[in-house]
Amino acid sequence: MLRFAGLLTALLAFSAEASAQQAPPTDRPGDAYELELRVRTESQSTNGSSSTSNSGGALVERVVAVLPEGLELEFDLPADTTPAERARDWQWPARILWSESAPARLLNGPELEQRIEVWLKTGEIPREACGRWFFSWTAFKIECDPNAVLETLKVYNLRSGAHGIEAEVDPDAVRREKAETDVVVGEITGTPVTLEQAVAAHASDQISGTETLVRESDPQGRPIRQVRTVRLEIITADGVVEQSTSTQTVTRTPLQAP
């Protein structure tokens, strides 16, 4: 899949293990929701640089079956997706088993494998390119692992996880995220750097900040909106102060009355 692979994933994750929540009792086959994602990141530093970026996406979540072990859910692109747009993304539709007591599990992996093969052939992409990073108008990774869909869905997940929380960021997690970003940039620019080298370069960074997550529900208790905000301040070894705010908003709208 040619898509920006979410370099802020670790940054936006809580340092503590999120507590699972019980699936809403109103779930039944046929229920459907539109999931809209919006991410806004603003940053500035004392060296005079600043930036603002906006990104997002949309999926449709459908309840396929209510099973003793959890919910069978299907995630697909919106109905107005064109054939050309769908051809660029092999991940959808994806079916998963969701449970409040176990990690999500991909149910149609073989189907995704077949779509990956067609996608590579159609795009004339050699299998050897899988896992590598490139740059056009943004950074993207040639993703060929069916289970990568589970990482994508974590961003859209409003069914489980802690909420109504404010916590301090984990400096080590932020350092590693910055180091992984450096490795990707090095691969794209042709100036490779190892992860060990990148980690060492950020070892003396002074990192502080907060992570907050607020979730809203409708009168029936169904989650309808979630806002996750990360505010960071990083003082680098040469004294440059970098400040950033990332806000990730997911809106969940019923497509039909449950």
C-alpha positions as protocol buffer text, in pm:
chain_id: "A"
residue {
  index: 1
  type: MET
  ca { x: 0 y: 0 z: 0 }
}
residue {
  index: 2
  type: LEU
  ca { x: 142 y: 336 z: -107 }
}
residue {
  index: 3
  type: ARG
  ca { x: 52 y: 546 z: 194 }
}
residue {
  index: 4
  type: PHE
  ca { x: 214 y: 754 z: 462 }
}
residue {
  index: 5
  type: ALA
  ca { x: 270 y: 491 z: 728 }
}
residue {
  index: 6
  type: GLY
  ca { x: 200 y: 704 z: 1029 }
}
residue {
  index: 7
  type: LEU
  ca { x: 532 y: 819 z: 1170 }
}
residue {
  index: 8
  type: LEU
  ca { x: 345 y: 966 z: 1467 }
}
residue {
  index: 9
  type: THR
  ca { x: 192 y: 634 z: 1573 }
}
residue {
  index: 10
  type: ALA
  ca { x: 421 y: 580 z: 1870 }
}
residue {
  index: 11
  type: LEU
  ca { x: 404 y: 947 z: 1958 }
}
residue {
  index: 12
  type: LEU
  ca { x: 26 y: 935 z: 1978 }
}
residue {
  index: 13
  type: ALA
  ca { x: 15 y: 611 z: 2179 }
}
residue {
  index: 14
  type: PHE
  ca { x: -23 y: 621 z: 2553 }
}
residue {
  index: 15
  type: SER
  ca { x: 272 y: 500 z: 2755 }
}
residue {
  index: 16
  type: ALA
  ca { x: 49 y: 290 z: 2978 }
}
residue {
  index: 17
  type: GLU
  ca { x: -142 y: -11 z: 2851 }
}
residue {
  index: 18
  type: ALA
  ca { x: -495 y: 102 z: 2762 }
}
residue {
  index: 19
  type: SER
  ca { x: -775 y: -69 z: 2949 }
}
residue {
  index: 20
  type: ALA
  ca { x: -1028 y: -256 z: 2735 }
}
residue {
  index: 21
  type: GLN
  ca { x: -1397 y: -164 z: 2741 }
}
residue {
  index: 22
  type: GLN
  ca { x: -1701 y: -386 z: 2704 }
}
residue {
  index: 23
  type: ALA
  ca { x: -1853 y: -392 z: 2356 }
}
residue {
  index: 24
  type: PRO
  ca { x: -2176 y: -192 z: 2346 }
}
residue {
  index: 25
  type: PRO
  ca { x: -2475 y: -423 z: 2395 }
}
residue {
  index: 26
  type: THR
  ca { x: -2656 y: -257 z: 2103 }
}
residue {
  index: 27
  type: ASP
  ca { x: -2424 y: -409 z: 1840 }
}
residue {
  index: 28
  type: ARG
  ca { x: -2607 y: -626 z: 1591 }
}
residue {
  index: 29
  type: PRO
  ca { x: -2542 y: -747 z: 1235 }
}
residue {
  index: 30
  type: GLY
  ca { x: -2600 y: -476 z: 980 }
}
residue {
  index: 31
  type: ASP
  ca { x: -2504 y: -183 z: 1200 }
}
residue {
  index: 32
  type: ALA
  ca { x: -2281 y: 54 z: 1003 }
}
residue {
  index: 33
  type: TYR
  ca { x: -2080 y: 366 z: 1085 }
}
residue {
  index: 34
  type: GLU
  ca { x: -1879 y: 618 z: 890 }
}
residue {
  index: 35
  type: LEU
  ca { x: -1538 y: 681 z: 1047 }
}
residue {
  index: 36
  type: GLU
  ca { x: -1369 y: 1010 z: 960 }
}
residue {
  index: 37
  type: LEU
  ca { x: -1010 y: 1082 z: 1065 }
}
residue {
  index: 38
  type: ARG
  ca { x: -851 y: 1424 z: 1078 }
}
residue {
  index: 39
  type: VAL
  ca { x: -493 y: 1489 z: 1196 }
}
residue {
  index: 40
  type: ARG
  ca { x: -345 y: 1837 z: 1238 }
}
residue {
  index: 41
  type: THR
  ca { x: 15 y: 1893 z: 1343 }
}
residue {
  index: 42
  type: GLU
  ca { x: 173 y: 2231 z: 1420 }
}
residue {
  index: 43
  type: SER
  ca { x: 537 y: 2279 z: 1513 }
}
residue {
  index: 44
  type: GLN
  ca { x: 789 y: 2558 z: 1561 }
}
residue {
  index: 45
  type: SER
  ca { x: 1143 y: 2590 z: 1688 }
}
residue {
  index: 46
  type: THR
  ca { x: 1380 y: 2858 z: 1808 }
}
residue {
  index: 47
  type: ASN
  ca { x: 1592 y: 2815 z: 1493 }
}
residue {
  index: 48
  type: GLY
  ca { x: 1314 y: 2990 z: 1301 }
}
residue {
  index: 49
  type: SER
  ca { x: 1147 y: 2691 z: 1138 }
}
residue {
  index: 50
  type: SER
  ca { x: 775 y: 2620 z: 1161 }
}
residue {
  index: 51
  type: SER
  ca { x: 526 y: 2395 z: 987 }
}
residue {
  index: 52
  type: THR
  ca { x: 160 y: 2297 z: 978 }
}
residue {
  index: 53
  type: SER
  ca { x: 25 y: 1980 z: 823 }
}
residue {
  index: 54
  type: ASN
  ca { x: -321 y: 1830 z: 781 }
}
residue {
  index: 55
  type: SER
  ca { x: -410 y: 1476 z: 682 }
}
residue {
  index: 56
  type: GLY
  ca { x: -695 y: 1233 z: 722 }
}
residue {
  index: 57
  type: GLY
  ca { x: -899 y: 950 z: 584 }
}
residue {
  index: 58
  type: ALA
  ca { x: -1236 y: 778 z: 600 }
}
residue {
  index: 59
  type: LEU
  ca { x: -1364 y: 423 z: 639 }
}
residue {
  index: 60
  type: VAL
  ca { x: -1696 y: 248 z: 684 }
}
residue {
  index: 61
  type: GLU
  ca { x: -1731 y: 5 z: 975 }
}
residue {
  index: 62
  type: ARG
  ca { x: -1997 y: -269 z: 953 }
}
residue {
  index: 63
  type: VAL
  ca { x: -2097 y: -530 z: 1208 }
}
residue {
  index: 64
  type: VAL
  ca { x: -2101 y: -862 z: 1021 }
}
residue {
  index: 65
  type: ALA
  ca { x: -2175 y: -1095 z: 1312 }
}
residue {
  index: 66
  type: VAL
  ca { x: -2200 y: -1102 z: 1690 }
}
residue {
  index: 67
  type: LEU
  ca { x: -2006 y: -1410 z: 1803 }
}
residue {
  index: 68
  type: PRO
  ca { x: -1937 y: -1563 z: 2145 }
}
residue {
  index: 69
  type: GLU
  ca { x: -1570 y: -1465 z: 2112 }
}
residue {
  index: 70
  type: GLY
  ca { x: -1636 y: -1110 z: 1993 }
}
residue {
  index: 71
  type: LEU
  ca { x: -1755 y: -907 z: 1697 }
}
residue {
  index: 72
  type: GLU
  ca { x: -1683 y: -979 z: 1333 }
}
residue {
  index: 73
  type: LEU
  ca { x: -1633 y: -636 z: 1177 }
}
residue {
  index: 74
  type: GLU
  ca { x: -1575 y: -530 z: 819 }
}
residue {
  index: 75
  type: PHE
  ca { x: -1393 y: -210 z: 732 }
}
residue {
  index: 76
  type: ASP
  ca { x: -1413 y: -72 z: 380 }
}
residue {
  index: 77
  type: LEU
  ca { x: -1367 y: 247 z: 183 }
}
residue {
  index: 78
  type: PRO
  ca { x: -1667 y: 484 z: 157 }
}
residue {
  index: 79
  type: ALA
  ca { x: -1935 y: 415 z: -102 }
}
residue {
  index: 80
  type: ASP
  ca { x: -1828 y: 710 z: -319 }
}
residue {
  index: 81
  type: THR
  ca { x: -1474 y: 571 z: -366 }
}
residue {
  index: 82
  type: THR
  ca { x: -1394 y: 547 z: -737 }
}
residue {
  index: 83
  type: PRO
  ca { x: -1260 y: 224 z: -894 }
}
residue {
  index: 84
  type: ALA
  ca { x: -928 y: 401 z: -958 }
}
residue {
  index: 85
  type: GLU
  ca { x: -900 y: 504 z: -593 }
}
residue {
  index: 86
  type: ARG
  ca { x: -986 y: 155 z: -476 }
}
residue {
  index: 87
  type: ALA
  ca { x: -726 y: 3 z: -706 }
}
residue {
  index: 88
  type: ARG
  ca { x: -455 y: 208 z: -534 }
}
residue {
  index: 89
  type: ASP
  ca { x: -527 y: 54 z: -194 }
}
residue {
  index: 90
  type: TRP
  ca { x: -525 y: -323 z: -141 }
}
residue {
  index: 91
  type: GLN
  ca { x: -625 y: -318 z: 228 }
}
residue {
  index: 92
  type: TRP
  ca { x: -1000 y: -284 z: 191 }
}
residue {
  index: 93
  type: PRO
  ca { x: -1237 y: -444 z: 257 }
}
residue {
  index: 94
  type: ALA
  ca { x: -1083 y: -607 z: 563 }
}
residue {
  index: 95
  type: ARG
  ca { x: -1263 y: -829 z: 813 }
}
residue {
  index: 96
  type: ILE
  ca { x: -1142 y: -860 z: 1169 }
}
residue {
  index: 97
  type: LEU
  ca { x: -1246 y: -1031 z: 1491 }
}
residue {
  index: 98
  type: TRP
  ca { x: -1268 y: -770 z: 1766 }
}
residue {
  index: 99
  type: SER
  ca { x: -1284 y: -864 z: 2131 }
}
residue {
  index: 100
  type: GLU
  ca { x: -1254 y: -666 z: 2453 }
}
residue {
  index: 101
  type: SER
  ca { x: -1027 y: -937 z: 2595 }
}
residue {
  index: 102
  type: ALA
  ca { x: -784 y: -1013 z: 2309 }
}
residue {
  index: 103
  type: PRO
  ca { x: -596 y: -835 z: 2028 }
}
residue {
  index: 104
  type: ALA
  ca { x: -783 y: -787 z: 1702 }
}
residue {
  index: 105
  type: ARG
  ca { x: -733 y: -1067 z: 1450 }
}
residue {
  index: 106
  type: LEU
  ca { x: -744 y: -1041 z: 1070 }
}
residue {
  index: 107
  type: LEU
  ca { x: -997 y: -1284 z: 922 }
}
residue {
  index: 108
  type: ASN
  ca { x: -948 y: -1246 z: 545 }
}
residue {
  index: 109
  type: GLY
  ca { x: -569 y: -1253 z: 521 }
}
residue {
  index: 110
  type: PRO
  ca { x: -557 y: -1483 z: 212 }
}
residue {
  index: 111
  type: GLU
  ca { x: -789 y: -1247 z: 26 }
}
residue {
  index: 112
  type: LEU
  ca { x: -560 y: -955 z: 106 }
}
residue {
  index: 113
  type: GLU
  ca { x: -258 y: -1156 z: -9 }
}
residue {
  index: 114
  type: GLN
  ca { x: -423 y: -1203 z: -348 }
}
residue {
  index: 115
  type: ARG
  ca { x: -502 y: -833 z: -374 }
}
residue {
  index: 116
  type: ILE
  ca { x: -140 y: -747 z: -290 }
}
residue {
  index: 117
  type: GLU
  ca { x: -19 y: -963 z: -579 }
}
residue {
  index: 118
  type: VAL
  ca { x: -259 y: -792 z: -820 }
}
residue {
  index: 119
  type: TRP
  ca { x: -162 y: -450 z: -682 }
}
residue {
  index: 120
  type: LEU
  ca { x: 210 y: -515 z: -729 }
}
residue {
  index: 121
  type: LYS
  ca { x: 159 y: -648 z: -1081 }
}
residue {
  index: 122
  type: THR
  ca { x: -70 y: -363 z: -1186 }
}
residue {
  index: 123
  type: GLY
  ca { x: 167 y: -102 z: -1049 }
}
residue {
  index: 124
  type: GLU
  ca { x: 471 y: -280 z: -1193 }
}
residue {
  index: 125
  type: ILE
  ca { x: 623 y: -282 z: -844 }
}
residue {
  index: 126
  type: PRO
  ca { x: 886 y: -550 z: -782 }
}
residue {
  index: 127
  type: ARG
  ca { x: 840 y: -763 z: -473 }
}
residue {
  index: 128
  type: GLU
  ca { x: 1188 y: -652 z: -364 }
}
residue {
  index: 129
  type: ALA
  ca { x: 1048 y: -301 z: -306 }
}
residue {
  index: 130
  type: CYS
  ca { x: 821 y: -422 z: -26 }
}
residue {
  index: 131
  type: GLY
  ca { x: 910 y: -260 z: 304 }
}
residue {
  index: 132
  type: ARG
  ca { x: 1106 y: 26 z: 149 }
}
residue {
  index: 133
  type: TRP
  ca { x: 1037 y: 399 z: 185 }
}
residue {
  index: 134
  type: PHE
  ca { x: 1004 y: 651 z: -97 }
}
residue {
  index: 135
  type: PHE
  ca { x: 902 y: 1013 z: -140 }
}
residue {
  index: 136
  type: SER
  ca { x: 674 y: 1187 z: -388 }
}
residue {
  index: 137
  type: TRP
  ca { x: 456 y: 1459 z: -234 }
}
residue {
  index: 138
  type: THR
  ca { x: 496 y: 1286 z: 102 }
}
residue {
  index: 139
  type: ALA
  ca { x: 682 y: 993 z: 252 }
}
residue {
  index: 140
  type: PHE
  ca { x: 528 y: 654 z: 179 }
}
residue {
  index: 141
  type: LYS
  ca { x: 613 y: 292 z: 235 }
}
residue {
  index: 142
  type: ILE
  ca { x: 560 y: 0 z: -2 }
}
residue {
  index: 143
  type: GLU
  ca { x: 355 y: -207 z: 240 }
}
residue {
  index: 144
  type: CYS
  ca { x: 296 y: -572 z: 148 }
}
residue {
  index: 145
  type: ASP
  ca { x: 201 y: -726 z: 483 }
}
residue {
  index: 146
  type: PRO
  ca { x: -173 y: -805 z: 519 }
}
residue {
  index: 147
  type: ASN
  ca { x: -152 y: -761 z: 897 }
}
residue {
  index: 148
  type: ALA
  ca { x: -53 y: -396 z: 845 }
}
residue {
  index: 149
  type: VAL
  ca { x: -426 y: -330 z: 821 }
}
residue {
  index: 150
  type: LEU
  ca { x: -452 y: -394 z: 1194 }
}
residue {
  index: 151
  type: GLU
  ca { x: -209 y: -108 z: 1263 }
}
residue {
  index: 152
  type: THR
  ca { x: -412 y: 121 z: 1037 }
}
residue {
  index: 153
  type: LEU
  ca { x: -732 y: 34 z: 1221 }
}
residue {
  index: 154
  type: LYS
  ca { x: -585 y: 121 z: 1561 }
}
residue {
  index: 155
  type: VAL
  ca { x: -611 y: 487 z: 1464 }
}
residue {
  index: 156
  type: TYR
  ca { x: -985 y: 450 z: 1394 }
}
residue {
  index: 157
  type: ASN
  ca { x: -1064 y: 235 z: 1698 }
}
residue {
  index: 158
  type: LEU
  ca { x: -1319 y: 392 z: 1933 }
}
residue {
  index: 159
  type: ARG
  ca { x: -1437 y: 62 z: 2079 }
}
residue {
  index: 160
  type: SER
  ca { x: -1156 y: 5 z: 2325 }
}
residue {
  index: 161
  type: GLY
  ca { x: -883 y: 190 z: 2505 }
}
residue {
  index: 162
  type: ALA
  ca { x: -858 y: 434 z: 2790 }
}
residue {
  index: 163
  type: HIS
  ca { x: -1029 y: 772 z: 2761 }
}
residue {
  index: 164
  type: GLY
  ca { x: -1073 y: 1089 z: 2960 }
}
residue {
  index: 165
  type: ILE
  ca { x: -702 y: 1072 z: 3044 }
}
residue {
  index: 166
  type: GLU
  ca { x: -413 y: 1315 z: 3063 }
}
residue {
  index: 167
  type: ALA
  ca { x: -65 y: 1167 z: 3105 }
}
residue {
  index: 168
  type: GLU
  ca { x: 298 y: 1264 z: 3071 }
}
residue {
  index: 169
  type: VAL
  ca { x: 467 y: 1153 z: 2751 }
}
residue {
  index: 170
  type: ASP
  ca { x: 724 y: 875 z: 2761 }
}
residue {
  index: 171
  type: PRO
  ca { x: 1055 y: 1044 z: 2663 }
}
residue {
  index: 172
  type: ASP
  ca { x: 1215 y: 716 z: 2556 }
}
residue {
  index: 173
  type: ALA
  ca { x: 924 y: 638 z: 2323 }
}
residue {
  index: 174
  type: VAL
  ca { x: 953 y: 985 z: 2166 }
}
residue {
  index: 175
  type: ARG
  ca { x: 1330 y: 948 z: 2122 }
}
residue {
  index: 176
  type: ARG
  ca { x: 1284 y: 615 z: 1947 }
}
residue {
  index: 177
  type: GLU
  ca { x: 1011 y: 760 z: 1724 }
}
residue {
  index: 178
  type: LYS
  ca { x: 1242 y: 1044 z: 1621 }
}
residue {
  index: 179
  type: ALA
  ca { x: 1522 y: 795 z: 1559 }
}
residue {
  index: 180
  type: GLU
  ca { x: 1297 y: 579 z: 1340 }
}
residue {
  index: 181
  type: THR
  ca { x: 1200 y: 890 z: 1147 }
}
residue {
  index: 182
  type: ASP
  ca { x: 1568 y: 969 z: 1091 }
}
residue {
  index: 183
  type: VAL
  ca { x: 1621 y: 619 z: 952 }
}
residue {
  index: 184
  type: VAL
  ca { x: 1332 y: 666 z: 708 }
}
residue {
  index: 185
  type: VAL
  ca { x: 1459 y: 1008 z: 599 }
}
residue {
  index: 186
  type: GLY
  ca { x: 1806 y: 861 z: 547 }
}
residue {
  index: 187
  type: GLU
  ca { x: 1664 y: 585 z: 327 }
}
residue {
  index: 188
  type: ILE
  ca { x: 1465 y: 834 z: 118 }
}
residue {
  index: 189
  type: THR
  ca { x: 1752 y: 1079 z: 73 }
}
residue {
  index: 190
  type: GLY
  ca { x: 2014 y: 816 z: 4 }
}
residue {
  index: 191
  type: THR
  ca { x: 2214 y: 896 z: 319 }
}
residue {
  index: 192
  type: PRO
  ca { x: 2145 y: 584 z: 526 }
}
residue {
  index: 193
  type: VAL
  ca { x: 2174 y: 588 z: 903 }
}
residue {
  index: 194
  type: THR
  ca { x: 2134 y: 289 z: 1131 }
}
residue {
  index: 195
  type: LEU
  ca { x: 1874 y: 284 z: 1406 }
}
residue {
  index: 196
  type: GLU
  ca { x: 2155 y: 259 z: 1663 }
}
residue {
  index: 197
  type: GLN
  ca { x: 2319 y: 573 z: 1524 }
}
residue {
  index: 198
  type: ALA
  ca { x: 1989 y: 759 z: 1520 }
}
residue {
  index: 199
  type: VAL
  ca { x: 1905 y: 656 z: 1877 }
}
residue {
  index: 200
  type: ALA
  ca { x: 2246 y: 776 z: 1993 }
}
residue {
  index: 201
  type: ALA
  ca { x: 2195 y: 1111 z: 1818 }
}
residue {
  index: 202
  type: HIS
  ca { x: 1882 y: 1174 z: 2024 }
}
residue {
  index: 203
  type: ALA
  ca { x: 2009 y: 1034 z: 2355 }
}
residue {
  index: 204
  type: SER
  ca { x: 2065 y: 1379 z: 2506 }
}
residue {
  index: 205
  type: ASP
  ca { x: 1736 y: 1532 z: 2389 }
}
residue {
  index: 206
  type: GLN
  ca { x: 1535 y: 1675 z: 2678 }
}
residue {
  index: 207
  type: ILE
  ca { x: 1173 y: 1577 z: 2619 }
}
residue {
  index: 208
  type: SER
  ca { x: 858 y: 1677 z: 2805 }
}
residue {
  index: 209
  type: GLY
  ca { x: 490 y: 1699 z: 2723 }
}
residue {
  index: 210
  type: THR
  ca { x: 141 y: 1564 z: 2776 }
}
residue {
  index: 211
  type: GLU
  ca { x: -99 y: 1328 z: 2601 }
}
residue {
  index: 212
  type: THR
  ca { x: -475 y: 1365 z: 2641 }
}
residue {
  index: 213
  type: LEU
  ca { x: -764 y: 1161 z: 2509 }
}
residue {
  index: 214
  type: VAL
  ca { x: -1129 y: 1257 z: 2530 }
}
residue {
  index: 215
  type: ARG
  ca { x: -1412 y: 1042 z: 2396 }
}
residue {
  index: 216
  type: GLU
  ca { x: -1777 y: 1136 z: 2351 }
}
residue {
  index: 217
  type: SER
  ca { x: -2073 y: 898 z: 2337 }
}
residue {
  index: 218
  type: ASP
  ca { x: -2436 y: 930 z: 2229 }
}
residue {
  index: 219
  type: PRO
  ca { x: -2727 y: 877 z: 2474 }
}
residue {
  index: 220
  type: GLN
  ca { x: -2717 y: 503 z: 2401 }
}
residue {
  index: 221
  type: GLY
  ca { x: -2351 y: 483 z: 2503 }
}
residue {
  index: 222
  type: ARG
  ca { x: -2210 y: 438 z: 2153 }
}
residue {
  index: 223
  type: PRO
  ca { x: -1879 y: 624 z: 2098 }
}
residue {
  index: 224
  type: ILE
  ca { x: -1922 y: 900 z: 1840 }
}
residue {
  index: 225
  type: ARG
  ca { x: -1610 y: 1116 z: 1867 }
}
residue {
  index: 226
  type: GLN
  ca { x: -1256 y: 1095 z: 2001 }
}
residue {
  index: 227
  type: VAL
  ca { x: -988 y: 1363 z: 2025 }
}
residue {
  index: 228
  type: ARG
  ca { x: -630 y: 1270 z: 2105 }
}
residue {
  index: 229
  type: THR
  ca { x: -383 y: 1554 z: 2158 }
}
residue {
  index: 230
  type: VAL
  ca { x: -7 y: 1540 z: 2210 }
}
residue {
  index: 231
  type: ARG
  ca { x: 189 y: 1847 z: 2315 }
}
residue {
  index: 232
  type: LEU
  ca { x: 567 y: 1819 z: 2311 }
}
residue {
  index: 233
  type: GLU
  ca { x: 871 y: 2028 z: 2392 }
}
residue {
  index: 234
  type: ILE
  ca { x: 1211 y: 1899 z: 2288 }
}
residue {
  index: 235
  type: ILE
  ca { x: 1541 y: 2067 z: 2368 }
}
residue {
  index: 236
  type: THR
  ca { x: 1813 y: 1927 z: 2144 }
}
residue {
  index: 237
  type: ALA
  ca { x: 2180 y: 1887 z: 2232 }
}
residue {
  index: 238
  type: ASP
  ca { x: 2265 y: 2216 z: 2057 }
}
residue {
  index: 239
  type: GLY
  ca { x: 2002 y: 2408 z: 2253 }
}
residue {
  index: 240
  type: VAL
  ca { x: 1730 y: 2435 z: 1991 }
}
residue {
  index: 241
  type: VAL
  ca { x: 1381 y: 2426 z: 2145 }
}
residue {
  index: 242
  type: GLU
  ca { x: 1118 y: 2244 z: 1936 }
}
residue {
  index: 243
  type: GLN
  ca { x: 751 y: 2270 z: 2029 }
}
residue {
  index: 244
  type: SER
  ca { x: 469 y: 2079 z: 1861 }
}
residue {
  index: 245
  type: THR
  ca { x: 101 y: 2000 z: 1899 }
}
residue {
  index: 246
  type: SER
  ca { x: -65 y: 1708 z: 1721 }
}
residue {
  index: 247
  type: THR
  ca { x: -442 y: 1665 z: 1731 }
}
residue {
  index: 248
  type: GLN
  ca { x: -603 y: 1347 z: 1602 }
}
residue {
  index: 249
  type: THR
  ca { x: -984 y: 1353 z: 1574 }
}
residue {
  index: 250
  type: VAL
  ca { x: -1200 y: 1053 z: 1483 }
}
residue {
  index: 251
  type: THR
  ca { x: -1572 y: 1104 z: 1423 }
}
residue {
  index: 252
  type: ARG
  ca { x: -1804 y: 799 z: 1416 }
}
residue {
  index: 253
  type: THR
  ca { x: -2144 y: 856 z: 1255 }
}
residue {
  index: 254
  type: PRO
  ca { x: -2419 y: 590 z: 1227 }
}
residue {
  index: 255
  type: LEU
  ca { x: -2517 y: 519 z: 868 }
}
residue {
  index: 256
  type: GLN
  ca { x: -2837 y: 351 z: 974 }
}
residue {
  index: 257
  type: ALA
  ca { x: -3029 y: 332 z: 1298 }
}
residue {
  index: 258
  type: PRO
  ca { x: -2914 y: 31 z: 1508 }
}
